[in-house]
Coordinates of C-alpha atoms in Angstrom, one line a residue:
X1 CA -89.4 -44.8 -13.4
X2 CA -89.3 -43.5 -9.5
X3 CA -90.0 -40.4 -8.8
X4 CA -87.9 -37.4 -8.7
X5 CA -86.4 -38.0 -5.7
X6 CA -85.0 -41.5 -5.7
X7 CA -81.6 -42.6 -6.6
X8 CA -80.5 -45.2 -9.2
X9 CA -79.1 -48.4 -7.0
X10 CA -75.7 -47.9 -9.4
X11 CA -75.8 -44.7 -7.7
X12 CA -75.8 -45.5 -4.1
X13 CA -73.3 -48.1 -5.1
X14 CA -70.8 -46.1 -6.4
X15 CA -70.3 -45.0 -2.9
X16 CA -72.1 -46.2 0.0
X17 CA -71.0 -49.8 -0.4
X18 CA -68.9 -50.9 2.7
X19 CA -66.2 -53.1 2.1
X20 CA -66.7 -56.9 3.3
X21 CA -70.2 -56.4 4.2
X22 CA -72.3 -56.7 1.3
X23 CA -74.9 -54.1 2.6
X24 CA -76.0 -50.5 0.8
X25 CA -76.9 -47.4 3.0
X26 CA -79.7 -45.6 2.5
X27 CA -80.3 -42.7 0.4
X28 CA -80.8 -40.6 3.3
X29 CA -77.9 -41.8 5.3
X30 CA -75.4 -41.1 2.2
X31 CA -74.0 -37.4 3.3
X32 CA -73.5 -38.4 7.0
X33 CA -71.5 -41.5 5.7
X34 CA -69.2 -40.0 3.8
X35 CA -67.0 -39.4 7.2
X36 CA -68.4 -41.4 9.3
X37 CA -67.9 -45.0 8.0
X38 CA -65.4 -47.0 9.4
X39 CA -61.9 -46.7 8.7
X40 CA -60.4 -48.5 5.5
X41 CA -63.8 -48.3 4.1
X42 CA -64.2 -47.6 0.3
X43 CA -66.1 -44.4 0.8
X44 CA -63.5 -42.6 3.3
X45 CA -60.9 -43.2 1.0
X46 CA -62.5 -42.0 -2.7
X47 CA -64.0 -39.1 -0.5
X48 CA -60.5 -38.4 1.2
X49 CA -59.1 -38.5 -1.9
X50 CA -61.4 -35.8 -3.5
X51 CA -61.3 -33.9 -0.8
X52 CA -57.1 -34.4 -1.0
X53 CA -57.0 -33.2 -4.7
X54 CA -59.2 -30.3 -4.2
X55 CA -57.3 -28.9 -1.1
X56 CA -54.0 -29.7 -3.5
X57 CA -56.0 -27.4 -6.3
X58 CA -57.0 -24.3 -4.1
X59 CA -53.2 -24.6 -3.1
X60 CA -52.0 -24.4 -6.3
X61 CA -54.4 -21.0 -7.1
X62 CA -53.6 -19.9 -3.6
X63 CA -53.4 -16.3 -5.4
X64 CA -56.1 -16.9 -7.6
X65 CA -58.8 -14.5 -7.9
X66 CA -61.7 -16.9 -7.7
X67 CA -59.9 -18.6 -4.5
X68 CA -60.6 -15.7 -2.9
X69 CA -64.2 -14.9 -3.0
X70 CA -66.8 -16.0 -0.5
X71 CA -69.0 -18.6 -1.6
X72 CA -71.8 -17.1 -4.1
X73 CA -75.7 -17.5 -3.2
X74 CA -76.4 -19.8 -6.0
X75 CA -73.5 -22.0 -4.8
X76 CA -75.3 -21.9 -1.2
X77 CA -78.7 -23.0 -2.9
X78 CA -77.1 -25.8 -4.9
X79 CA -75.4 -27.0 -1.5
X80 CA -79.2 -27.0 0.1
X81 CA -80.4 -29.0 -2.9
X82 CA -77.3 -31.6 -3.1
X83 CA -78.2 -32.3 0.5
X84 CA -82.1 -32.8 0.0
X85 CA -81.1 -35.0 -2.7
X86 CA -82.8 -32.8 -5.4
X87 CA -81.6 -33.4 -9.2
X88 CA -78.9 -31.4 -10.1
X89 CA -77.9 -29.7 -13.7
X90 CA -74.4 -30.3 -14.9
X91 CA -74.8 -27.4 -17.1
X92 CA -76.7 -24.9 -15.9
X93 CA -75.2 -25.0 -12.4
X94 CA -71.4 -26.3 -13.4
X95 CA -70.4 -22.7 -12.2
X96 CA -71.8 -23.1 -8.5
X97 CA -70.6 -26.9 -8.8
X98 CA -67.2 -25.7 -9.3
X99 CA -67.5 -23.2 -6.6
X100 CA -68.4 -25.9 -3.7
X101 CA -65.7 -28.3 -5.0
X102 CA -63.0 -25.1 -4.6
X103 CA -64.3 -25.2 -1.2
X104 CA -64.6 -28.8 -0.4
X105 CA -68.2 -29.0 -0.1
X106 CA -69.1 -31.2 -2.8
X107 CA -67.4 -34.4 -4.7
X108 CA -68.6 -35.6 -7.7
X109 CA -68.5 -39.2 -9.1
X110 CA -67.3 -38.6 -12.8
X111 CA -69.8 -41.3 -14.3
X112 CA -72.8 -39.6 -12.4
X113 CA -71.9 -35.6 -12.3
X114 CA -75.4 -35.2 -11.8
X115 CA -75.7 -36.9 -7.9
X116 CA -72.9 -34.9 -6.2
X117 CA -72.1 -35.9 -2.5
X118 CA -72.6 -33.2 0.6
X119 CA -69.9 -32.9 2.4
X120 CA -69.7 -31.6 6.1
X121 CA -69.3 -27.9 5.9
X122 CA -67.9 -27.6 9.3
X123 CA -64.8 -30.0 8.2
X124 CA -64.6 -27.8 5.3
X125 CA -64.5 -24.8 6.8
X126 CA -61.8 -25.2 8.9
X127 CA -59.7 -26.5 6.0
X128 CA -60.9 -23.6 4.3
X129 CA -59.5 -21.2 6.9
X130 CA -56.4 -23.1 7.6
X131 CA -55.8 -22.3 3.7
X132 CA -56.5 -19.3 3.9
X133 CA -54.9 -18.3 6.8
X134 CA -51.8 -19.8 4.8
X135 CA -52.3 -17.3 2.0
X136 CA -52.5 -14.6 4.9
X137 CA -48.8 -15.7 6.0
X138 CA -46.9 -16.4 2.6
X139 CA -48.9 -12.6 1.5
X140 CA -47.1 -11.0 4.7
X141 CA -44.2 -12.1 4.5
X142 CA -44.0 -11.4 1.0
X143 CA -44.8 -7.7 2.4
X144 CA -42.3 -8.0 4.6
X145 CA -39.6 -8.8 1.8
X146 CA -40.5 -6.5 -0.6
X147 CA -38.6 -3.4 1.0
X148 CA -35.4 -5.4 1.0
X149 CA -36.2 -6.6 -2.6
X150 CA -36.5 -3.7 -3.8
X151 CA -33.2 -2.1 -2.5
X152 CA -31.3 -5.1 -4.0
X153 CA -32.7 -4.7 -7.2
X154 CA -32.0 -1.0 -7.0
X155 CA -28.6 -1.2 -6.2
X156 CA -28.6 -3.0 -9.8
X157 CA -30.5 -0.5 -11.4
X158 CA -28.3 2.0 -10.2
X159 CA -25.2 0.9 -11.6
X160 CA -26.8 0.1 -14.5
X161 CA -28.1 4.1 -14.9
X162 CA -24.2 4.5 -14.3
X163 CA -23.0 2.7 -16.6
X164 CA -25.2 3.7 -19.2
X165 CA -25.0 7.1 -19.1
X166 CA -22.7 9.6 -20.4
X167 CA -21.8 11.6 -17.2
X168 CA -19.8 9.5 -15.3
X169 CA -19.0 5.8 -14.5
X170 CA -18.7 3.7 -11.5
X171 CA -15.9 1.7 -11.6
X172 CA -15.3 -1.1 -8.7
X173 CA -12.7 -3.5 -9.9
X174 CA -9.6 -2.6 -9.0
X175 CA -8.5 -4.0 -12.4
X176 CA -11.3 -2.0 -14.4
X177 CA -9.7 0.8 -13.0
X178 CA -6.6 0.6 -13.4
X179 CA -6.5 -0.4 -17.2
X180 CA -9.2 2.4 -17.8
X181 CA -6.6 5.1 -16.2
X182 CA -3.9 3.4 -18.4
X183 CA -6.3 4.3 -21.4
X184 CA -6.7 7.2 -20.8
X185 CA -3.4 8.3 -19.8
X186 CA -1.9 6.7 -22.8
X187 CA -4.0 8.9 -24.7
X188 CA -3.3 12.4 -23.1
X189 CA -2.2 15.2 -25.4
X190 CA -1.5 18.3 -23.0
X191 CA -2.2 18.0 -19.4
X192 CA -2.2 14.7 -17.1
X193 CA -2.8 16.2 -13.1
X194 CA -2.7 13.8 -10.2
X195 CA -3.0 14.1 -6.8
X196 CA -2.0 11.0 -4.8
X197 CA -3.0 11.4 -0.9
X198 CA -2.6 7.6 -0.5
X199 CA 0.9 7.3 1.2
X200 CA 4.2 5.8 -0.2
X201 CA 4.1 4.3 -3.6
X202 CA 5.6 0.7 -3.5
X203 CA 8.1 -0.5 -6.1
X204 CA 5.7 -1.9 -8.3
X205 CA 3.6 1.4 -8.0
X206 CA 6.5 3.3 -9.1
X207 CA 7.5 1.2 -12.0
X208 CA 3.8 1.4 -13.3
X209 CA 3.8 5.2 -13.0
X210 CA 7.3 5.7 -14.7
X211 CA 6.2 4.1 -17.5
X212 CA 2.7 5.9 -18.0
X213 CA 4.1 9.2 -17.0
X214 CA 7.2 9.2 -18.7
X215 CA 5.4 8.2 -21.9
X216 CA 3.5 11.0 -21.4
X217 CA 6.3 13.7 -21.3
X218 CA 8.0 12.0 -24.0
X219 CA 4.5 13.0 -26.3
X220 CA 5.0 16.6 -24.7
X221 CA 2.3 16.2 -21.9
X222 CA 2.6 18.7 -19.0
X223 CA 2.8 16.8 -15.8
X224 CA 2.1 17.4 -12.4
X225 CA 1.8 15.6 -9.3
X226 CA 0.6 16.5 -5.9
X227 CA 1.5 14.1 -2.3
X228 CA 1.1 14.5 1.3
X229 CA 4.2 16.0 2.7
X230 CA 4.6 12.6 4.3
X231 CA 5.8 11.2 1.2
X232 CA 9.2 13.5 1.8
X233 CA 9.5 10.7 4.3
X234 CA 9.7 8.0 1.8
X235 CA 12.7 6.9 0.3
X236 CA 10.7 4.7 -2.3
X237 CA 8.5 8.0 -3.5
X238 CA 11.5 10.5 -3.3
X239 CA 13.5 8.0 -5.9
X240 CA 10.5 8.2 -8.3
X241 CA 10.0 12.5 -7.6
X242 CA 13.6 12.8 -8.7
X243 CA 13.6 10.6 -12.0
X244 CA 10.8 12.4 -13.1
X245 CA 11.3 15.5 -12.1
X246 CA 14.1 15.3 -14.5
X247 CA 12.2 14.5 -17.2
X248 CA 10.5 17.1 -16.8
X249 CA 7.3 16.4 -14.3
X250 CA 6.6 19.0 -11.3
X251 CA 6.0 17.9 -7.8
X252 CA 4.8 19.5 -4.5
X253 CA 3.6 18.4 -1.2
X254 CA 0.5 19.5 1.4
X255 CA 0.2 18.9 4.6
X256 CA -3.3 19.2 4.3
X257 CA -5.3 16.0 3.4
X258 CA -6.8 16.4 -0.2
X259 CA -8.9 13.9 -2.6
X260 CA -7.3 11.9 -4.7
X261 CA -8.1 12.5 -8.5
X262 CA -6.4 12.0 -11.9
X263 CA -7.4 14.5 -14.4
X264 CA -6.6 14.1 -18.4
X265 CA -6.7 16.9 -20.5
X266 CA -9.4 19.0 -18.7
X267 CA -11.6 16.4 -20.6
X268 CA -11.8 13.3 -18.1
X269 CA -11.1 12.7 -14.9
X270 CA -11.0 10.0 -12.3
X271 CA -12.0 10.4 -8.5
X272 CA -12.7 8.3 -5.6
X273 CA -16.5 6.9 -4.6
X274 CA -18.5 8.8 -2.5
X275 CA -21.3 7.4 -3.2
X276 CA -21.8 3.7 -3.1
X277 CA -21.1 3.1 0.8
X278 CA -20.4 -0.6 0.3
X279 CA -17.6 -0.3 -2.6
X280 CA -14.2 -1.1 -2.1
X281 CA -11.6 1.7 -1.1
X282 CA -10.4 1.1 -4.5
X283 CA -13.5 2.3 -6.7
X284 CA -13.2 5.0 -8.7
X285 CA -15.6 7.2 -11.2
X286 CA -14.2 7.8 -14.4
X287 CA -16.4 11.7 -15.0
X288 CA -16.4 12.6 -19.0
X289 CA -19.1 15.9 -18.2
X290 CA -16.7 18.6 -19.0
X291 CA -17.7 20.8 -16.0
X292 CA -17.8 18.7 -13.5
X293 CA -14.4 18.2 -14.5
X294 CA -13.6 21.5 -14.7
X295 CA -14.2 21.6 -11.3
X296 CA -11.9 18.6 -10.2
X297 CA -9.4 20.3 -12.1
X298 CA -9.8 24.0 -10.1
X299 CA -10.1 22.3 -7.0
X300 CA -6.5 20.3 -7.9
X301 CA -5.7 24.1 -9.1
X302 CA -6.1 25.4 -5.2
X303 CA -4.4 22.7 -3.5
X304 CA -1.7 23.2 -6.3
X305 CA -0.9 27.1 -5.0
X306 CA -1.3 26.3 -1.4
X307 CA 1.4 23.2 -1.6
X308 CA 5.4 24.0 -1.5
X309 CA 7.5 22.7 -4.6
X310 CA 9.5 19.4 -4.2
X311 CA 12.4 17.8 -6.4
X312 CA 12.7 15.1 -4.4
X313 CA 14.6 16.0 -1.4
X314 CA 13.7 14.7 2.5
X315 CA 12.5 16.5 4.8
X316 CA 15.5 18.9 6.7
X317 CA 17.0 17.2 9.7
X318 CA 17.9 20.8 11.2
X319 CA 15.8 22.8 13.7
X320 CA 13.7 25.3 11.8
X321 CA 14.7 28.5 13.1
X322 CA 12.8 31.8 12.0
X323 CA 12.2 32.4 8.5
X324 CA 12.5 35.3 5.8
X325 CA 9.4 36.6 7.1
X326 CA 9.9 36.1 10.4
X327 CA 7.5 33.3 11.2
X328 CA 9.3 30.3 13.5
X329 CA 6.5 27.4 12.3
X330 CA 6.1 25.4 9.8
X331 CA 2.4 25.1 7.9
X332 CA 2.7 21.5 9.6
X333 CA 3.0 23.1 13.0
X334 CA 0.3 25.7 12.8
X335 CA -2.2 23.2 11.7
X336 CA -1.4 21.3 14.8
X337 CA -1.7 24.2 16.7
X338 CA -4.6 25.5 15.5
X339 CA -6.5 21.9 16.2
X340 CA -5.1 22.6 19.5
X341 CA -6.4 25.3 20.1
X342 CA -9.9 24.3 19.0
X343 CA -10.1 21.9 21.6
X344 CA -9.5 18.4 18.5
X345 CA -7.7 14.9 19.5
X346 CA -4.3 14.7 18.2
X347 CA -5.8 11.2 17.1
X348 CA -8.2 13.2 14.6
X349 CA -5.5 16.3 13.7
X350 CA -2.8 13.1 13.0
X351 CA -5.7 11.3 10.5
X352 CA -6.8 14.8 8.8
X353 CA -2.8 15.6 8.1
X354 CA -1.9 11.9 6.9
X355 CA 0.8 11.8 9.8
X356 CA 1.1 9.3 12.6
X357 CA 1.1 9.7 16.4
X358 CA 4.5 9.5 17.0
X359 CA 5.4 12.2 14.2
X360 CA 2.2 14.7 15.8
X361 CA 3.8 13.6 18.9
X362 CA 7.2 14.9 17.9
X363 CA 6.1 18.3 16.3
X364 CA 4.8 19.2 19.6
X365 CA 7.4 18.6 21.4
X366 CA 9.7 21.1 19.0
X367 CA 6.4 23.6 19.2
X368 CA 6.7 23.0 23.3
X369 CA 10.5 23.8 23.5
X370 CA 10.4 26.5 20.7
X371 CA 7.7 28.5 22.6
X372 CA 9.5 27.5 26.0
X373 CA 5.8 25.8 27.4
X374 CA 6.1 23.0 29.8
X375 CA 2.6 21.9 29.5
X376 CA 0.0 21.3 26.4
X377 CA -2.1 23.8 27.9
X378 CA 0.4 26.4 28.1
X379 CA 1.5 26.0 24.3
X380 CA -2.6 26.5 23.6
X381 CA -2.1 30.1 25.8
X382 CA 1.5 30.8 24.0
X383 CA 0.1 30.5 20.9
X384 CA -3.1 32.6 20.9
X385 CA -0.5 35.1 22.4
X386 CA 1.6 34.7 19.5
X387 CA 1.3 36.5 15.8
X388 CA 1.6 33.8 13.7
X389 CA -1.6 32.5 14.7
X390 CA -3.1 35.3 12.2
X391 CA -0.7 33.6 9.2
X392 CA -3.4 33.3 6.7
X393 CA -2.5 29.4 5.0
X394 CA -5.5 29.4 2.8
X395 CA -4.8 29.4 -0.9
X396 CA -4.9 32.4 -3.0
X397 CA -8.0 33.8 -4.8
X398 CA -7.5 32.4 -8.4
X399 CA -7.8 36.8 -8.9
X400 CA -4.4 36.7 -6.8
X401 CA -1.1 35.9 -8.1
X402 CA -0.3 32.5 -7.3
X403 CA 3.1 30.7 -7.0

């Protein structure tokens, strides 16, 4: 028996025999050989291909929580021993054993687990740090994602909340909300209040909404409607105001903009979203909490008194001259005028009254030759000069009598 120090000839064998040759390396030479000998040799390639599965392995546990320790002091004295060539213990040191092959310092013949080869720890370092500066890249941009991430899944979470809850619904399908306003409609007892600021209904519009409606009064549901003044305009929308007007429906008009809600029974009610900026224009909430739906219905209440009764008839063709009370404008014309005055684009005053250019365009020219001002700026002066600027438009305190 040699002494504790020598290797088996099987040993040396295992590895150090270089293809075509016939010679063994020495003992001492084995560590150095492992990259060093030349290329297509036995060793390089059962060494490459350790060190080629072990890289593969600290890949796969790139988030693994041993991966990512330093190397441990009894893994440091096993590496001194392996490369004196010192005996090694399968058992008692299999945990630094595993240590050095995680970090490509070691490679073990399977049929001698107790010889393990040295490798150089310079080579494996810089594999080492190129894995681990890998790990540092895939972490940060995983850092980088997660804000986005999270706001995705939100967004889903969200709707979900929506949906779930008992409060109120968000509805994006134009489809979804339709048939749920059908539903609900169709099941109306007493009150069905709408308020449609969306300009002229189309023919198919106006079929859909003689049908609902008109089932409704037939049941003995009070209905009432609210438009944009506009909508005089419309031959289309006056045909449907005067078939249902007499069945029984009330109409009136604002010149005002207003929000567009359908309110059933003071129990439900559907408005448009204000909440999700990326829905369609056509998403709706369907609201069940009976006073937040109280409150669509008051604020429908105000726009109600403040609006002037229609039957379906256009708008009058005739000058306006001065009225009962002695005022010479129309609401119309004061709300232009007093955007005037405040110094607003007619582009803005003709999007906040639903009108276009040409029709703003038109109602100042009447408001020029009825105040007898030949410039813009001298209509402004003529009308802070004139009393109907302190006509007070606003609706009536619900405490007031209303019309």
């Amino acid at each position: 028996m040699g002494e504790p120090g020598d290797r088996p000839a099987d040993a040396a064998n295992a590895f150090e025999t270089v293809s075509g040759t016939g010679t063994e390396t020495a003992p001492e030479n084995r560590t150095a050989d492992a990259y060093e000998h030349p290329s297509g040799t036995e060793t390089e390639t059962a060494t490459a291909g350790a060190f080629e599965h072990a890289s593969a392995s600290g890949t796969a546990d790139a988030f693994d929580a041993e991966s990512a320790k330093e190397l441990s002091p009894e893994a440091v004295d096993v590496y001194g021993r392996v490369t004196r060539h010192e005996p090694i213990d399968p058992g008692r040191d299999a945990r630094a054993l595993g240590e050095l092959r995680r970090w490509g310092l070691v490679i073990t013949d399977p049929h001698l687990p107790h010889l393990p080869i040295a490798l150089d720890p310079q080579e494996a370092g810089r594999r080492r740090l190129d894995e681990e500066l890998r790990r540092m890249a895939a972490r940060a941009a995983l850092a980088a994602r997660i804000p986005q991430l999270t706001d995705e899944l939100g967004l889903h979470f969200e709707r979900a909340k929506w949906r779930s809850g008992r409060g109120s619904e968000f509805l994006g399908e134009a489809e979804l909300v339709n048939a749920r306003i059908e539903q609900a409609v169709g099941r109306a007892r007493a009150e069905l209040l709408t308020a449609q600021p969306g300009g002229p209904r189309t023919g198919a519009q106006r079929a859909a909404a003689e049908e609902r409606d008109g089932a409704a009064l037939a049941r003995g549901v009070h209905v009432r409607s609210l438009y944009l003044d506009t909508g005089r305009d419309d031959a289309t929308t006056r045909a449907f105001v005067r078939t249902m007007t007499g069945r029984g429906a009330q109409f009136r008009t604002q010149v005002t903009q207003f929000q567009r809600c359908v309110v059933i029974d003071r129990r439900q009610a559907f408005i448009s979203d204000h909440v999700v900026n990326s829905a369609p224009g056509h998403a709706s909430w369907h609201v069940r909490d009976r006073a937040v739906v109280a409150f669509i219905a008051e604020v429908f209440e105000e726009c109600w008194r403040r609006a002037d009764p229609w039957h379906g008839d256009p708008h009058s063709e005739s000058p306006r001259s001065a009225g009962p009370d002695g005022t010479r404008t129309t609401l119309l014309q004061r709300e232009i005028l007093r955007d005037m005055a405040r110094g607003i684009e007619q582009r803005l005053t003709a999007q906040r009254l639903g009108i276009g250019l040409r029709s703003l365009s038109k109602e100042v020219r009447a408001l020029r030759q009825l105040f007898g001002a030949s410039t813009l700026q001298e209509l402004t002066y003529q009308w802070a000069l004139s009393d109907e600027r302190l006509i007070d438009d606003r609706p009536p305190h619900p405490g007031r009598a209303s019309a």
